[in-house]
Coordinates of C-alpha atoms in Angstrom, one line a residue:
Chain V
X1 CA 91.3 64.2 87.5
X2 CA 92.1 60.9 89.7
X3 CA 95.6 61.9 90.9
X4 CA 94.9 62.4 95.1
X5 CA 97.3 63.6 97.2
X6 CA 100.0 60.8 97.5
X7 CA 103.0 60.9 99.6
X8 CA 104.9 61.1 96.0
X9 CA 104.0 64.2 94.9
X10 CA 104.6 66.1 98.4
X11 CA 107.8 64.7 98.1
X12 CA 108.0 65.8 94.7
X13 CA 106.9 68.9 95.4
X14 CA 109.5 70.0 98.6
X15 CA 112.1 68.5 96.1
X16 CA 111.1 71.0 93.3
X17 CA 111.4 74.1 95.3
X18 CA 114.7 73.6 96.8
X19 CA 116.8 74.4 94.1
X20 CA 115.0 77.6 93.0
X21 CA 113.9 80.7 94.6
X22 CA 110.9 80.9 96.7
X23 CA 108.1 82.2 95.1
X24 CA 106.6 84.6 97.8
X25 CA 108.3 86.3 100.6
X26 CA 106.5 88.3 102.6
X27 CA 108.6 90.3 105.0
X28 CA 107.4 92.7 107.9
X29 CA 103.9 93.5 105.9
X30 CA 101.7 95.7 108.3
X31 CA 98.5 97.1 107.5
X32 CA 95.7 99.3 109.6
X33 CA 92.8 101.2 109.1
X34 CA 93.5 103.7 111.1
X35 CA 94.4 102.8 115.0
X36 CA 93.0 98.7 114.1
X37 CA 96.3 97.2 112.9
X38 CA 94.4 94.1 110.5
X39 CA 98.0 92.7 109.7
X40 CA 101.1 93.3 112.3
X41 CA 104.8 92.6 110.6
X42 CA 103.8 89.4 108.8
X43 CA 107.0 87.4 107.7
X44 CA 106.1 84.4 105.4
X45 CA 108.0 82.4 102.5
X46 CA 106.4 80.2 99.9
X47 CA 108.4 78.3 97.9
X48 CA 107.6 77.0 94.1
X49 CA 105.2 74.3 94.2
X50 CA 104.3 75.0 97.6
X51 CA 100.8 74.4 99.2
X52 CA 100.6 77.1 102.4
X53 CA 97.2 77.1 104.0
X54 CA 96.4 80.1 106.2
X55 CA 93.8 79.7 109.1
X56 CA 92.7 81.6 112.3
X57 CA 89.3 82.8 113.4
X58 CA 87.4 85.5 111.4
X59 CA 88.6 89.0 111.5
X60 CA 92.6 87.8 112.1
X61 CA 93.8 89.5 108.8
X62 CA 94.0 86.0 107.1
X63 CA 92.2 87.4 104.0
X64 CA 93.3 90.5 104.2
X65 CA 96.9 89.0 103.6
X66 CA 95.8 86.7 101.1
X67 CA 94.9 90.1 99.0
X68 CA 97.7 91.7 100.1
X69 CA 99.9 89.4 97.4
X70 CA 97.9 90.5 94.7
X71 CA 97.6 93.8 95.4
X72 CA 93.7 94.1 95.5
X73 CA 94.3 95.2 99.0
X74 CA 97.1 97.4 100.0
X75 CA 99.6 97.0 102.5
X76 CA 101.5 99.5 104.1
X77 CA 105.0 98.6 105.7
X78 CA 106.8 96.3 104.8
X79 CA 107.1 94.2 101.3
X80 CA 105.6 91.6 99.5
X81 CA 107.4 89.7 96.6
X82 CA 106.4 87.6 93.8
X83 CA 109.6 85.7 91.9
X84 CA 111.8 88.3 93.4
X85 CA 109.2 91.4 92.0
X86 CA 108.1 94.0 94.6
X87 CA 104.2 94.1 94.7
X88 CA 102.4 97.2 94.5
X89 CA 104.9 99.7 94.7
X90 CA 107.8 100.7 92.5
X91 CA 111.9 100.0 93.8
X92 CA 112.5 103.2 94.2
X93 CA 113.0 105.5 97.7
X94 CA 110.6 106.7 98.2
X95 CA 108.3 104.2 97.0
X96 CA 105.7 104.8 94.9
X97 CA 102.5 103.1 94.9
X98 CA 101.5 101.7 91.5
X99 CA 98.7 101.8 89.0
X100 CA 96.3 99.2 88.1
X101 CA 97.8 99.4 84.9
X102 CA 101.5 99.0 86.0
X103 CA 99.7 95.7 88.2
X104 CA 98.3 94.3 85.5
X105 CA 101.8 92.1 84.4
X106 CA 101.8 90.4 87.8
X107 CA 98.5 90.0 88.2
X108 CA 98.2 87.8 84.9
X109 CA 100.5 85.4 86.2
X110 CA 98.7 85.2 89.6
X111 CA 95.3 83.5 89.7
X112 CA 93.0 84.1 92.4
X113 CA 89.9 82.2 93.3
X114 CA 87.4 84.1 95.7
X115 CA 84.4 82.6 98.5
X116 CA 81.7 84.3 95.7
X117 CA 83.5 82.6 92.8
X118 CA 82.9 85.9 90.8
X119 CA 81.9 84.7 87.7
X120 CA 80.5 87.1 85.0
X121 CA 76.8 85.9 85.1
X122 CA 75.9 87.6 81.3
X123 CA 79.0 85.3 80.1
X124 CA 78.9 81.3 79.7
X125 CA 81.1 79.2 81.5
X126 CA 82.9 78.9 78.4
X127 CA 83.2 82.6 77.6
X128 CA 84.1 83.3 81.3
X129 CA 87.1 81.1 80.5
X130 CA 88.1 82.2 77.0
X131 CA 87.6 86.1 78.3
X132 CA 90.6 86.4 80.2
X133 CA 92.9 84.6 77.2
X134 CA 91.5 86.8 74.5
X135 CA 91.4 90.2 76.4
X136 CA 94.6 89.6 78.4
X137 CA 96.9 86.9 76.9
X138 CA 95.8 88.6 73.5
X139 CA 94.5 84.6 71.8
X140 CA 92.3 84.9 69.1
X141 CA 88.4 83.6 69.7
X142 CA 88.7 80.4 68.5
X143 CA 92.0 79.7 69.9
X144 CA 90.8 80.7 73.4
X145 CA 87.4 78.9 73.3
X146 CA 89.3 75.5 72.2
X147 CA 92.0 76.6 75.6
X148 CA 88.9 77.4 77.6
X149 CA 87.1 73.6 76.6
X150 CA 90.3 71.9 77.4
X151 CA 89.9 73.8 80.9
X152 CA 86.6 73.1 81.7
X153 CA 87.5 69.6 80.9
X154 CA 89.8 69.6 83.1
X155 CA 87.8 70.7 86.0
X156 CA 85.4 68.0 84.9
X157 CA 82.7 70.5 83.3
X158 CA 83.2 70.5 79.7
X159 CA 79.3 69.5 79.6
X160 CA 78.7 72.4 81.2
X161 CA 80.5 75.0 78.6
X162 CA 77.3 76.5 77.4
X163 CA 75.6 76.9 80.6
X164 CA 75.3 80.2 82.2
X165 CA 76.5 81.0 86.1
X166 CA 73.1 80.6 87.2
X167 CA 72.0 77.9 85.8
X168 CA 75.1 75.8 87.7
X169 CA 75.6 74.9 91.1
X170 CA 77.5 76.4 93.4
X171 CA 80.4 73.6 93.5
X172 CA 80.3 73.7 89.3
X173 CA 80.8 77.7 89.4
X174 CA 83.3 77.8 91.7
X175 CA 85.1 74.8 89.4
X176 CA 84.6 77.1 86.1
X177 CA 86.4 80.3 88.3
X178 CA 89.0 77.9 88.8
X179 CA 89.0 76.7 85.2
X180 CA 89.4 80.0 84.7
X181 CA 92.3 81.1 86.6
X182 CA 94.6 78.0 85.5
X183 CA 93.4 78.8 82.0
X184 CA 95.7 81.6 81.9
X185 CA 98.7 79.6 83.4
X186 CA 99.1 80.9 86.6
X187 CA 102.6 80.8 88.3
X188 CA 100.9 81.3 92.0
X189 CA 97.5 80.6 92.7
X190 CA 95.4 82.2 96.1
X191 CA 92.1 81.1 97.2
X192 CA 90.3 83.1 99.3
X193 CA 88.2 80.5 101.3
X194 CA 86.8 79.0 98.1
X195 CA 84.0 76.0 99.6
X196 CA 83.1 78.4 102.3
X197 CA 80.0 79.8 100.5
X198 CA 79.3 76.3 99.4
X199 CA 76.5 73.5 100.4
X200 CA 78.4 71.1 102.6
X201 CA 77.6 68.5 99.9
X202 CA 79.8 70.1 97.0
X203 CA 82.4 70.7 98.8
X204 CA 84.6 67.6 98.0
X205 CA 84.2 67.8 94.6
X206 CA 85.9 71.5 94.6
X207 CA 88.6 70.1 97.2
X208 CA 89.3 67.5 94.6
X209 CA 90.0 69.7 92.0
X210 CA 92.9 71.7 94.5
X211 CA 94.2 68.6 95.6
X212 CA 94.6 67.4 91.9
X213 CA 96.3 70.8 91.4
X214 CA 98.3 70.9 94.3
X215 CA 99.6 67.6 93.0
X216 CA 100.6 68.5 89.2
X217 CA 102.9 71.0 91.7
X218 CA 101.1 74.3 91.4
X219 CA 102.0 76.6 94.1
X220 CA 98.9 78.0 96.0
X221 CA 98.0 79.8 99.1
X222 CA 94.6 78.8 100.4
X223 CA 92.5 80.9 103.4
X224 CA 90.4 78.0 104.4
X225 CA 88.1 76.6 107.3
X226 CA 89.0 73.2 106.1
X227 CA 91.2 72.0 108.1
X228 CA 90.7 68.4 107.0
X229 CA 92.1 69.6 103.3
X230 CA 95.0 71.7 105.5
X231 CA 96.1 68.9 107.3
X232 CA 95.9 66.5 104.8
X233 CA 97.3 68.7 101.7
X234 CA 99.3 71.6 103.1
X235 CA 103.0 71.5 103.0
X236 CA 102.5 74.3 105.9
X237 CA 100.0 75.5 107.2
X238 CA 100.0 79.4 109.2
X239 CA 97.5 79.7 111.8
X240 CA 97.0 83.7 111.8
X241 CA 95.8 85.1 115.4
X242 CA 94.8 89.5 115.7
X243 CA 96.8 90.2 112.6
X244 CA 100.0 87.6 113.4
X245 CA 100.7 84.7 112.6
X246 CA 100.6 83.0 116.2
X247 CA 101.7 79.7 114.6
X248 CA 103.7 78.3 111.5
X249 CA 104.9 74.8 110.3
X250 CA 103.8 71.4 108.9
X251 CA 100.0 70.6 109.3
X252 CA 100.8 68.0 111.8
X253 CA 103.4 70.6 114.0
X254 CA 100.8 73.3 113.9
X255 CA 97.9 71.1 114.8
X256 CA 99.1 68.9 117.2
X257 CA 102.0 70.1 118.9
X258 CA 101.9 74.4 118.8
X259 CA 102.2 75.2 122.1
X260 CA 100.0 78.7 121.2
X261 CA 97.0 78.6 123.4
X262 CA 95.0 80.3 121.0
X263 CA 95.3 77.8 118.3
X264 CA 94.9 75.4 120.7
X265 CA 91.2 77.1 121.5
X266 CA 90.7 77.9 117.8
X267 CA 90.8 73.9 116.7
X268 CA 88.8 73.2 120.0
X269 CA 85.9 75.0 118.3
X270 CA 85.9 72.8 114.7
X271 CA 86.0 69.8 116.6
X272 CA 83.1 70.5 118.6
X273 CA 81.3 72.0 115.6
X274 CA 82.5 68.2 113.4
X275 CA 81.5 66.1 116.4
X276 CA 77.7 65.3 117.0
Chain G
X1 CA 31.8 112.0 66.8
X2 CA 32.6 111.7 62.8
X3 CA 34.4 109.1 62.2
X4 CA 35.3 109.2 59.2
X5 CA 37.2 112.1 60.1
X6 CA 39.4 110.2 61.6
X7 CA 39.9 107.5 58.5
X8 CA 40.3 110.7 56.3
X9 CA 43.1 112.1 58.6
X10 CA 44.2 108.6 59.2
X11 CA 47.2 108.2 56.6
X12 CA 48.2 112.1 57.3
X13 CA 48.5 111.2 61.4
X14 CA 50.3 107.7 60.6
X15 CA 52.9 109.4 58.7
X16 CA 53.7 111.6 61.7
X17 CA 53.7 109.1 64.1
X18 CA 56.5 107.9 62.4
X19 CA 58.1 110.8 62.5
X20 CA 57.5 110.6 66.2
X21 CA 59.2 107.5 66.5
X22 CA 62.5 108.1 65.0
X23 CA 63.1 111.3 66.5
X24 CA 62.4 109.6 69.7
X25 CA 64.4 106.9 68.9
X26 CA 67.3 109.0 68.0
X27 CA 66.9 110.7 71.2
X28 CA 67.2 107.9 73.0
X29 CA 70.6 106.1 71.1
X30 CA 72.0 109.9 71.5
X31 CA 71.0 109.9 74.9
X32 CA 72.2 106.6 75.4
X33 CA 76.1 107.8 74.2
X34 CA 75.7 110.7 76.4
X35 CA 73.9 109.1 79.5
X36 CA 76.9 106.2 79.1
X37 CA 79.9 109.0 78.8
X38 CA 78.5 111.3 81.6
X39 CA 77.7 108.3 83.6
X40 CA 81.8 107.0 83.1
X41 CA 82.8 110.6 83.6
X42 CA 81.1 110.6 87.0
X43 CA 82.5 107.4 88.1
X44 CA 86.1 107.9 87.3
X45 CA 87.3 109.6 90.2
X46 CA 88.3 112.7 88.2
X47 CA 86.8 115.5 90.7
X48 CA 86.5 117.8 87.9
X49 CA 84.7 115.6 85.4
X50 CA 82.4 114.2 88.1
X51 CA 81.7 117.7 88.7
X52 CA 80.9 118.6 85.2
X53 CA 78.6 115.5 85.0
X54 CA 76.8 116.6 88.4
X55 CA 76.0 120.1 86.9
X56 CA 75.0 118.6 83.4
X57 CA 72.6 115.9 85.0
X58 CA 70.8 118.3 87.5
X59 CA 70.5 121.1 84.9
X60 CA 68.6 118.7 82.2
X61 CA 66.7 116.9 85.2
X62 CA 66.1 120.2 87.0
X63 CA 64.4 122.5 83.9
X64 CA 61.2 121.4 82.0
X65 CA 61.8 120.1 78.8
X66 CA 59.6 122.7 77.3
X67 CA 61.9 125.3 78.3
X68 CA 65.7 123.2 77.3
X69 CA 63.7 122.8 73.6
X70 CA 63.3 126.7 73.8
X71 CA 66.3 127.7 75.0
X72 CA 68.0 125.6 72.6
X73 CA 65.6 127.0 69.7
X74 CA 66.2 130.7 70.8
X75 CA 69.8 131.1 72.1
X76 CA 71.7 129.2 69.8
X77 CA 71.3 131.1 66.5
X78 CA 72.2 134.1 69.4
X79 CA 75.7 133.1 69.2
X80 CA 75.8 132.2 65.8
X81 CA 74.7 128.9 65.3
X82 CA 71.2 128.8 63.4
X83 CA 69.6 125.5 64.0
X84 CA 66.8 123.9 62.7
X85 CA 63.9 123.3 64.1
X86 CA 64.4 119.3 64.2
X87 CA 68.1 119.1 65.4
X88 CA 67.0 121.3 68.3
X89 CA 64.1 119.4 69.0
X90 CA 66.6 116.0 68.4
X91 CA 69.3 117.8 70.4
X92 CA 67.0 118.5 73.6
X93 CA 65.7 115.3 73.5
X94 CA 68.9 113.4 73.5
X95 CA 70.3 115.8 76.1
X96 CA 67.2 115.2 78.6
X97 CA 67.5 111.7 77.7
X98 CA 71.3 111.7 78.6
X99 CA 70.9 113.1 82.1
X100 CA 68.4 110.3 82.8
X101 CA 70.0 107.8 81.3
X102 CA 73.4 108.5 82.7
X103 CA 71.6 108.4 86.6
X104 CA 70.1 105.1 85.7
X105 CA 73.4 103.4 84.6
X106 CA 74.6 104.8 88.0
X107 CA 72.4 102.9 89.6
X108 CA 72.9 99.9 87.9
X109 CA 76.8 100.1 87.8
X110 CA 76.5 100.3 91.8
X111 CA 74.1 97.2 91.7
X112 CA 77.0 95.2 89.8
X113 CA 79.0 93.3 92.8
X114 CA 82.2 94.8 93.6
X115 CA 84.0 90.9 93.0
X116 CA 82.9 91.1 89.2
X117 CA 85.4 93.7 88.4
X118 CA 87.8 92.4 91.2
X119 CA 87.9 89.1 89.1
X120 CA 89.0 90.8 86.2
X121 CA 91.3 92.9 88.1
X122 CA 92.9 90.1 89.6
X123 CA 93.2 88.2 85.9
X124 CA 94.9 91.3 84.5
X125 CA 92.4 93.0 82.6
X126 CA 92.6 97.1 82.0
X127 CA 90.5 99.3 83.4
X128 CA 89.3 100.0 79.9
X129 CA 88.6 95.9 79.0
X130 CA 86.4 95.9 82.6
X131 CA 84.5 98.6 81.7
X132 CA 83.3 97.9 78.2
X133 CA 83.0 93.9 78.8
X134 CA 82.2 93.2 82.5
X135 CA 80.9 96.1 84.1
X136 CA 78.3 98.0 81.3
X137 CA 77.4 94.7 79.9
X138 CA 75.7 94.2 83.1
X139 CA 74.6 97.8 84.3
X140 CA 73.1 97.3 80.9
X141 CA 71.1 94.8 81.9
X142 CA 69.8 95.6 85.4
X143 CA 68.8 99.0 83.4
X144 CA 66.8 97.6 80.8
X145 CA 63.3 98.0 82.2
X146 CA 64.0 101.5 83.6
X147 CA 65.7 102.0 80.1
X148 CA 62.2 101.2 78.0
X149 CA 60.4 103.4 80.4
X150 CA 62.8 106.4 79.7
X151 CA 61.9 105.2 76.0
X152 CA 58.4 105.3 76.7
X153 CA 58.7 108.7 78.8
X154 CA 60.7 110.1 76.0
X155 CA 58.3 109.5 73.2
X156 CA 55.5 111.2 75.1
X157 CA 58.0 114.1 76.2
X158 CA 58.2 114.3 72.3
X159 CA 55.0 115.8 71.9
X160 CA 56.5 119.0 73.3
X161 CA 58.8 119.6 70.4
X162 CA 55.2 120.6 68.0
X163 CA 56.0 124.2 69.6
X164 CA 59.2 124.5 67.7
X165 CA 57.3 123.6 64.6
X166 CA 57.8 119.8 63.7
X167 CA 55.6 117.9 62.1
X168 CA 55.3 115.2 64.7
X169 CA 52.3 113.4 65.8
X170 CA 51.2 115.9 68.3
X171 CA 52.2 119.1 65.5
X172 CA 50.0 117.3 62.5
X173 CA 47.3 116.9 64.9
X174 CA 47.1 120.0 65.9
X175 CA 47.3 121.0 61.7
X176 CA 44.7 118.7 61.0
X177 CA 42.2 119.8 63.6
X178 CA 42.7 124.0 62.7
X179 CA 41.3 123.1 59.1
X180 CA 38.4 120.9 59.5
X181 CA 37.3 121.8 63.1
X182 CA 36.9 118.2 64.6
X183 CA 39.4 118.6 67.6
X184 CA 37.9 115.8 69.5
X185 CA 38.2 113.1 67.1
X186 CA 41.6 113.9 65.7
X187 CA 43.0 114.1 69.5
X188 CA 41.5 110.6 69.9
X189 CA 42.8 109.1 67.0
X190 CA 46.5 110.8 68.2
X191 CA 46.1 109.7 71.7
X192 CA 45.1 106.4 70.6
X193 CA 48.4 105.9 68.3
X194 CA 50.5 106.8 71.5
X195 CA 49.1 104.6 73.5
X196 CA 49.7 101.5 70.5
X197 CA 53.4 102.6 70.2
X198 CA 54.2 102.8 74.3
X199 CA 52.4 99.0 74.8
X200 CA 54.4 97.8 71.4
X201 CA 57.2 99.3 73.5
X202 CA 56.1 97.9 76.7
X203 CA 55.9 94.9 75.5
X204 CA 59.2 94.8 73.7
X205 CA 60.9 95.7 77.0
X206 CA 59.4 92.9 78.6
X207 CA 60.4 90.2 75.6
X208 CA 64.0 91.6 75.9
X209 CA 64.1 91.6 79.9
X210 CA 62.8 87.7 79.4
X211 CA 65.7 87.4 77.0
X212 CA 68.1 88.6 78.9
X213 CA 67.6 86.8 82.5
X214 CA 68.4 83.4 80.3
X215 CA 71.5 84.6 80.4

């Protein structure tokens, strides 16, 4: 749990994923609903072990990417792939749009983490662990619930195992959906601005918890407003602008040198908003 | 006002309310399979099934129950299938019960947040796994009050099958009062029985509801 972000482990990290493939590559991905194009011939590579942080004002398709590589939106030019396997569609021509079912090997070796943290309120925060390993990874009960402790543990709840959602705060829920995802030994993890929905006083502790996996070398791609945990944890970061990505690099390229007036506008409003 | 009419007809009336009970009850558990089935049918994006449902739960919510217990009564044995009298009493019950039921798991299933199945979508689960485990479990629960008072509604709406001829509450009553003439005070005592099962129900519903938001 005390492992921070060191030098080290970014090094360790960029040292990892070049000798392997990259884990996703996004290449000319557009999507609209109807005439309001929300993403516009995206190109994007993440590599294994890989933090990418994408940011940009609300409504610039930063989200709507981030579900793009999971499928639970759709995309509709263009392809996404995850360790070289097409998502959402089949490799035929035509393609061929797949089933939820057909998803379901891909999706159980992506983890996502959302802004609501989704847990399943009738469940505990140990069953909302153990759920995914019994009725996906097939485990037996007792074999997920001792997985689903170590988890929990590992997020630094394992007091909290017999709690239900509502009985836990919103920093301690959104720990147990990530306790939940890494459960199930995710090769790629997304977070879909997971402290945005949180008091400004638990945010840190669910920060900590992706910095400490960011540096065991987990590869993630985070829509956040934090730009303190993009600067400081990102490999690189894409600043995402109408549906493009306006801006693309290491934290400190894309925050102090992009010569992209929009970016430059978009980080004049967090530090007036962070200075009082 | 006799009252010891109504001790004498006591034991004869608490029988039947028993019988009023169970058929009740097993109109509801019925009507829960059907009400859960149409209710899944109607969700599934198959136009034809959702269809089928549609007609189903405005034909049962659309015709008094008097008339579905007749119907069933009369036109069945027309095409050959004799029934009877209880199973088509049971049968119009649970089928009323279905079309109710099914509309408030409707409602419930939309009140369930769209990211609760999207988090098991995204973890790999089958359509089938987020139905029986995420999403009922929890339309379940929003539905329990509404559920009891279908119970409650149901064992009342029971009182309708004494024209088919079973010896429910409402039929013994009726028995009781055509051989010793004392309407008023047998209809009492009957009324009186109702009204203790519907608050044991009542309150049941509420111990369950308490039960449940714990979790």
């Amino acid at each position: 749990m005390a492992v921070t972000d060191t030098p080290t482990a970014s090094v360790q990290r960029v040292a990892a994923a070049d000798d392997t493939a990259p884990m996703v590559t996004i290449r000319g991905v557009s999507k609209a609903y109807g005439s309001n194009e929300v993403l516009r011939d995206i190109d994007l590579t993440v590599n294994k072990s890989e933090v990418v942080c994408l940011i940009g004002p609300s409504g610039s398709g930063k989200s709507t990417l981030l579900r793009c590589i999971n499928f639970l939106e759709v995309y509709d030019r263009g392809e996404i792939r995850i360790e070289g396997q097409l998502v959402g569609y089949s490799e035929t021509t035509p393609r061929r749009r797949l089933s939820n079912a057909e998803l379901r090997g891909l999706r159980r070796n992506v983890g996502m983490v959302f802004q609501q943290f989704n847990l399943w309120p009738h469940m505990t925060a140990l069953e909302n662990v153990a759920e995914a390993l019994v009725q996906v990874r097939g485990l037996d009960k007792i074999a997920a619930a001792e997985r689903a402790r170590l988890m929990l543990a590992r997020v630094g709840l394992a007091d909290k195992a017999d709690s239900y959602p509502s009985r836990l705060s919103g920093g301690q829920q959104q720990r147990v959906a990530i306790a939940r995802v890494i459960a199930m030994e995710p090769h790629l993890m997304l977070f879909d601005e997971p402290t945005s929905a949180l008091d400004p006083e638990l945010v840190g502790e669910v920060l900590q918890v992706m910095r400490d996996l960011a540096a065991e070398g987990m590869t993630m791609v985070v829509v956040t407003h934090e730009m303190g945990f993009a600067a400081n944890v990102a490999d690189r970061v894409a600043f995402l602008d109408r549906g493009r990505i306006a801006a693309f690099g290491p934290p400190r390229q894309v925050f102090h040198e992009s010569p992209e007036p929009r970016l430059t506008q978009f980080l004049q409003t967090y530090h007036e908003r962070n200075s009082f | 006002m006799k009252f010891s009419v109504i001790v004498d007809a006591l034991p004869h009336l608490l029988g039947a309310a028993v019988t009023t009970i169970w058929i009740s009850l097993l109109g509801v558990l019925l009507g829960q399979v059907i009400g859960v089935l149409v209710c899944v049918a109607r969700q599934s994006g198959n136009r034809g099934l959702d269809m089928a449902g549609g007609v189903y739960v405005s034909f049962f919510r659309g015709v008094p129950l008097l008339i579905q217990l007749l119907l069933i009564y009369y036109m069945l044995p027309l095409i050959g299938i004799d029934v009877p009298p209880l199973v088509a009493a049971i049968s119009a019950l649970s089928l009323a019960s279905g079309a109710y039921v099914s509309e408030i798991y409707r409602g419930s299933l939309n009140a369930v947040p769209h990211g609760q199945s999207e988090a098991a979508l995204a973890l790999g689960f089958s359509s089938a796994t987020i139905w029986t485990r995420i999403l009922l479990p929890q339309a379940f629960r929003f539905s329990v009050p509404a559920l009891v008072n279908e119970l409650i509604l149901l064992l009342k709406a029971s009182s309708l099958i004494s024209v088919v001829g079973v010896a429910e509450l409402t039929r013994t009553s009726q028995t009781i009062s055509a051989s010793n003439f004392r309407p008023l005070e047998i209809y009492l005592a009957a009324g009186v029985i109702y009204l203790a099962i519907n608050s044991a129900l009542a309150l049941f519903g509420t111990l369950v509801e308490r039960r449940l938001q714990q979790g």
